[in-house]
CSV table of C-alpha atoms in Angstrom, one decimal:
chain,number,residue,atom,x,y,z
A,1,UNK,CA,10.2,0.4,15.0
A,2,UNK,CA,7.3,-0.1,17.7
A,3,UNK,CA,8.0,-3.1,20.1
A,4,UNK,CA,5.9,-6.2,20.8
A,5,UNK,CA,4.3,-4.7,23.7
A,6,UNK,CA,3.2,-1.3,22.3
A,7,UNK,CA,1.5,-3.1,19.9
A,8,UNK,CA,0.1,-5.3,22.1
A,9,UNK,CA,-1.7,-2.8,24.2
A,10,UNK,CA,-2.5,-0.7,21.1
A,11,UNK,CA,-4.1,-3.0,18.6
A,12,UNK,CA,-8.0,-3.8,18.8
A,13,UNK,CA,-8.1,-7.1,17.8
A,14,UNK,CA,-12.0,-8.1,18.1
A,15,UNK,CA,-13.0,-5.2,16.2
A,16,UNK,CA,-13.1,-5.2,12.3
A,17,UNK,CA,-10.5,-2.9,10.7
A,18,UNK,CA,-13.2,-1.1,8.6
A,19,UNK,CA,-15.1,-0.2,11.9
A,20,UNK,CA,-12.0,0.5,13.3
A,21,UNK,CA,-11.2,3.2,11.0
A,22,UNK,CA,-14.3,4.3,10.6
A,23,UNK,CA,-14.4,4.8,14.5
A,24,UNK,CA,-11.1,7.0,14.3
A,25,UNK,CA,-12.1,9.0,11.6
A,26,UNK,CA,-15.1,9.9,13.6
A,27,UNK,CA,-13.4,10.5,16.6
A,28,UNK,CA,-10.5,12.6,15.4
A,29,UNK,CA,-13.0,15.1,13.4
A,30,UNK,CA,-11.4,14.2,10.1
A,31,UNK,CA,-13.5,15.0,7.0
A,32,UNK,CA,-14.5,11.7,5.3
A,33,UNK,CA,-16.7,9.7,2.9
A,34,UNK,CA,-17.5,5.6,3.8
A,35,UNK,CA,-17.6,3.9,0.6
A,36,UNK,CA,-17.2,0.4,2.1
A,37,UNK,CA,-20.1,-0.5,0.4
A,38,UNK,CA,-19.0,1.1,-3.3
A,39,UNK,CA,-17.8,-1.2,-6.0
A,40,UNK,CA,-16.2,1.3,-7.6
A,41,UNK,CA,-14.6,3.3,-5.1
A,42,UNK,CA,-11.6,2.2,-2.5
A,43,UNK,CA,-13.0,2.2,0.9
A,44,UNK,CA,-12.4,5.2,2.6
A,45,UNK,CA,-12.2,8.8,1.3
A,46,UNK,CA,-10.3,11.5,3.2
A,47,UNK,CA,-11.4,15.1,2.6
A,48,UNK,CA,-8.2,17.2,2.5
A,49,UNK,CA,-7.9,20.7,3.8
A,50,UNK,CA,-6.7,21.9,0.6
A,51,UNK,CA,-9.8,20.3,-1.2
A,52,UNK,CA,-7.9,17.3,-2.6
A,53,UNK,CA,-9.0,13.7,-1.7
A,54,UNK,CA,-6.8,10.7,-0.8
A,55,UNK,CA,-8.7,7.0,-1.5
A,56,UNK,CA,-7.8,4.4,0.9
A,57,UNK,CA,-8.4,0.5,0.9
A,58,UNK,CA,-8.7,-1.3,4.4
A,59,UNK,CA,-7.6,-5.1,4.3
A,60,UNK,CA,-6.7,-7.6,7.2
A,61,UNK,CA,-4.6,-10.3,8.2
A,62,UNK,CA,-6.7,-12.4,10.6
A,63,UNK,CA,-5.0,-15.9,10.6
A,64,UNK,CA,-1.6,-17.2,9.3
A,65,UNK,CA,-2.0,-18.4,5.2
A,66,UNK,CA,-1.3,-22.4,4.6
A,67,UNK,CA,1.7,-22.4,2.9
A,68,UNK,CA,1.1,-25.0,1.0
A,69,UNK,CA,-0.6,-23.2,-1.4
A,70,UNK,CA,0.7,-20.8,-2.4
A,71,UNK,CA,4.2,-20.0,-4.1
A,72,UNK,CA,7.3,-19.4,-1.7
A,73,UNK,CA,7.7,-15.1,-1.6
A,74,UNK,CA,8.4,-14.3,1.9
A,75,UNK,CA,8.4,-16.0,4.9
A,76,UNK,CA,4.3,-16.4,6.3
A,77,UNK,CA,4.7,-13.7,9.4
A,78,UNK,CA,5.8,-11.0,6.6
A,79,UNK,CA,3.5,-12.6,4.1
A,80,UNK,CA,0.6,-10.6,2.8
A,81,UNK,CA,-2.1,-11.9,-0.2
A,82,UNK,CA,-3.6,-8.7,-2.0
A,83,UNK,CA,-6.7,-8.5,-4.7
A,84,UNK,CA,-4.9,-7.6,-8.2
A,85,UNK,CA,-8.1,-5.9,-8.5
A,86,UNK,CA,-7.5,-3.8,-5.1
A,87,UNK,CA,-4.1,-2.3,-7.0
A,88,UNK,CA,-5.7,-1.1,-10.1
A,89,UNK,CA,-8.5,0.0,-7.8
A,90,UNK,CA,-5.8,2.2,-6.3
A,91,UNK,CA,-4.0,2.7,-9.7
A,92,UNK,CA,-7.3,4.5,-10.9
A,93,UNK,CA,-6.5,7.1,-8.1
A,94,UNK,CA,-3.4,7.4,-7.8
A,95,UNK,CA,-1.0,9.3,-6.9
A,96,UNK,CA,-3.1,9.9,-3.7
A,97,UNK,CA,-4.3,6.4,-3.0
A,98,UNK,CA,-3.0,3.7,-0.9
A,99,UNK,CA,-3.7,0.2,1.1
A,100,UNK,CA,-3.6,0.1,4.8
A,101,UNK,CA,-3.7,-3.0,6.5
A,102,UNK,CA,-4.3,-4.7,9.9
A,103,UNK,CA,-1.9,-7.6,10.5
A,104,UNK,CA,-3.9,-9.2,13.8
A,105,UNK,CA,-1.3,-12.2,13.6
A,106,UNK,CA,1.9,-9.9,14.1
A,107,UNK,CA,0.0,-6.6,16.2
A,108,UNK,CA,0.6,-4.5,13.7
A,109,UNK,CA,-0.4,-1.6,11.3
A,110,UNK,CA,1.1,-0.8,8.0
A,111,UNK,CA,0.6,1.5,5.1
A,112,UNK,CA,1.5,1.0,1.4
A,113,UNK,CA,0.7,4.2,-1.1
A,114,UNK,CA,0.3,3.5,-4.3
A,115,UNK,CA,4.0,4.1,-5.2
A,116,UNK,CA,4.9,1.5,-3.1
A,117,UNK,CA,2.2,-0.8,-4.8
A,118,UNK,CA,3.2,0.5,-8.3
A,119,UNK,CA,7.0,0.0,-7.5
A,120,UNK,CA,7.8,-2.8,-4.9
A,121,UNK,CA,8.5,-6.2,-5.4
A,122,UNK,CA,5.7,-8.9,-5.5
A,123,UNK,CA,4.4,-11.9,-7.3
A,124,UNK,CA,0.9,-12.4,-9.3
A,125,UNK,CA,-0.7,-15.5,-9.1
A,126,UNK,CA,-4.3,-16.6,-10.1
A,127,UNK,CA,-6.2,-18.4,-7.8
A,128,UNK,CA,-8.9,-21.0,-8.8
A,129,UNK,CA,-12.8,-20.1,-8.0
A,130,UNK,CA,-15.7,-22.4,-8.5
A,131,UNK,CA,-18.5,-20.5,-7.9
A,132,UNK,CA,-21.6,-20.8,-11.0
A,133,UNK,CA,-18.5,-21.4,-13.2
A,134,UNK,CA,-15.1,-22.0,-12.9
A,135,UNK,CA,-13.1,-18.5,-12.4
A,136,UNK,CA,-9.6,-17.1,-11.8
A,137,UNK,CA,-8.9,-14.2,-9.4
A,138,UNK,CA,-6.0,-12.0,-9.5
A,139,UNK,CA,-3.4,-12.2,-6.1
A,140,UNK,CA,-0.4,-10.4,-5.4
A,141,UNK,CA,2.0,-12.0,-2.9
A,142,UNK,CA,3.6,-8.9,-0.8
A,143,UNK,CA,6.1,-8.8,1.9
A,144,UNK,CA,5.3,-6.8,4.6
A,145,UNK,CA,8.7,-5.3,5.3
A,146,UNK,CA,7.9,-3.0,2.4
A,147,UNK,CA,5.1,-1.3,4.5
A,148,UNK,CA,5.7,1.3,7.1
A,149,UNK,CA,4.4,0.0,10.3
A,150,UNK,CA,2.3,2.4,13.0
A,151,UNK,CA,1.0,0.9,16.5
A,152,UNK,CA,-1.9,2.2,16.0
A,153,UNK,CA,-4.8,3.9,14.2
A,154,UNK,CA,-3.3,6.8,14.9
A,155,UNK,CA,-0.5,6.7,13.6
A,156,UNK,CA,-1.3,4.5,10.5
A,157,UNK,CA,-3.2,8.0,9.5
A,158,UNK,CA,-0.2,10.1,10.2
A,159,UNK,CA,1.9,7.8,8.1
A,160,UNK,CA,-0.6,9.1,4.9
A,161,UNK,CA,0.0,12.6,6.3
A,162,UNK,CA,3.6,12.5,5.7
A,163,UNK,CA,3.2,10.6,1.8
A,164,UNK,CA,1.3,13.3,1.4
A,165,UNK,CA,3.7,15.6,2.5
A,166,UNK,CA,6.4,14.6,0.5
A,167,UNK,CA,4.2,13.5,-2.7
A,168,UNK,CA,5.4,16.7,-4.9
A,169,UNK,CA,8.9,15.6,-4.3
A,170,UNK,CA,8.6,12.0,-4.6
A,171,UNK,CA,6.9,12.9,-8.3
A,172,UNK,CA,8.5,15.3,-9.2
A,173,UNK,CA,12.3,16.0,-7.9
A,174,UNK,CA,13.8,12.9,-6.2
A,175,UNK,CA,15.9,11.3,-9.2
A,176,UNK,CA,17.4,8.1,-7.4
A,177,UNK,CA,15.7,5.2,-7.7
A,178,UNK,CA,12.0,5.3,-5.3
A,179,UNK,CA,12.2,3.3,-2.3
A,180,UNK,CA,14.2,1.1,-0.4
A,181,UNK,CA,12.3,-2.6,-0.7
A,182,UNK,CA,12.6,-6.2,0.4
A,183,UNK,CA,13.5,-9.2,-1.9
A,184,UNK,CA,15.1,-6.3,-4.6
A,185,UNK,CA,18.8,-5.3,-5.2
A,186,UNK,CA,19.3,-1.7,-6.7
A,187,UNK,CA,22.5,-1.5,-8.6
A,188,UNK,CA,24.1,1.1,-11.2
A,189,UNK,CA,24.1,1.3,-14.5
A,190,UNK,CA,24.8,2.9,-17.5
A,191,UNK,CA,28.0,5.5,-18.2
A,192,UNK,CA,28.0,8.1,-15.9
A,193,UNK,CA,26.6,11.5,-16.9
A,194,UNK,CA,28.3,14.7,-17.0
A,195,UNK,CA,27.9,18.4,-18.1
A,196,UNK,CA,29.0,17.3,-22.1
A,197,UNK,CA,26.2,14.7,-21.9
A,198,UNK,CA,23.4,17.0,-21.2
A,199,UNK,CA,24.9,19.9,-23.9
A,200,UNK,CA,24.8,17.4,-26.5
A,201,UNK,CA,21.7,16.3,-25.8
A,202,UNK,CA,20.4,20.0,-26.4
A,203,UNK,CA,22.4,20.4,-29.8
A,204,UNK,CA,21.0,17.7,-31.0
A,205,UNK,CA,17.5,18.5,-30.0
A,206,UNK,CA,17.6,21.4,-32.2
């Protein structure tokens, strides 16, 4: 875990977290697309060396939330409010998608892939609009203790370097339950399975 201080001296609090990223990006000669101003698209696309694309969603914390309006999830400092919309956004390109965020209350940087989204505990609510006509719009309560946390830019990307890295087995070969997470309890269940289990399964699959 990064201290206080590291933090401190690392964060670029005056500048907007888009810009910031985009500034990065630029910087570290990493292939990318700005689709900040795409409906349709999460905000950022990285251009992987090996052709694939990962589609990532910028968001901020700039002030603590009142509250008194919303339901009681986490305690405010670990308290984050997400678009439901920003999720399926993500869902649509998953498995290499994810939500990075800027927490300028706390000096910190975290990263959620779209497992965590798809898997982690949280709470929908809808919140009122009045706009031209009265409206709902989709939030998801999140604790940020189910994020990993960077000090900076820097590492926030490296952080998608390793999901990456380990995507095939995360899909693929890790059996166990996916992630360790905040506010959920991950017990056993079921008889245990052994070798006579599995051989009756294939008898009676024929």
């Amino acid at each position: 875990m990064w201290c206080a201080g590291e933090m401190g001296r690392s964060m670029t609090a005056d500048v907007a977290f888009e810009q910031e990223l985009r500034t990065y990006l630029q910087q570290a000669g990493r292939p990318f697309t700005d689709e900040t101003r795409a409906f349709y698209e999460l905000d950022f696309t990285l251009l992987l060396s090996t052709g694939a694309r990962f589609h990532l969603e910028a968001k901020e914390k700039r002030q603590p939330y009142n509250m008194a309006a919303w339901p009681t999830f986490a305690p405010e400092r670990e308290l984050f409010i997400l678009d439901d919309l920003t999720v399926r956004k993500c869902l649509a390109f998953a498995p290499r998608a994810g939500v990075v965020v800027k927490d300028g209350v706390a000096r910190r940087y975290l990263f959620f892939s779209v497992l965590d989204l798809a898997l982690m505990p949280r709470q929908r609510v809808n919140r009122r609009i009045e706009r031209n006509a009265p409206d709902l719009k989709g939030k998801w309560l999140i604790d940020l203790r189910n994020g990993q946390v960077a000090r900076d830019v820097a590492g926030l990307l490296a952080l998608v370097d390793n999901y990456l890295a380990g995507l095939h087995a995360a899909l693929y070969l890790e059996h166990a339950c996916y992630g360790r997470y905040v506010g959920e309890n991950v017990g056993e269940g079921g008889t245990t399975r052994r070798p006579g289990h599995w051989e009756k399964d294939v008898r009676n699959a024929r």
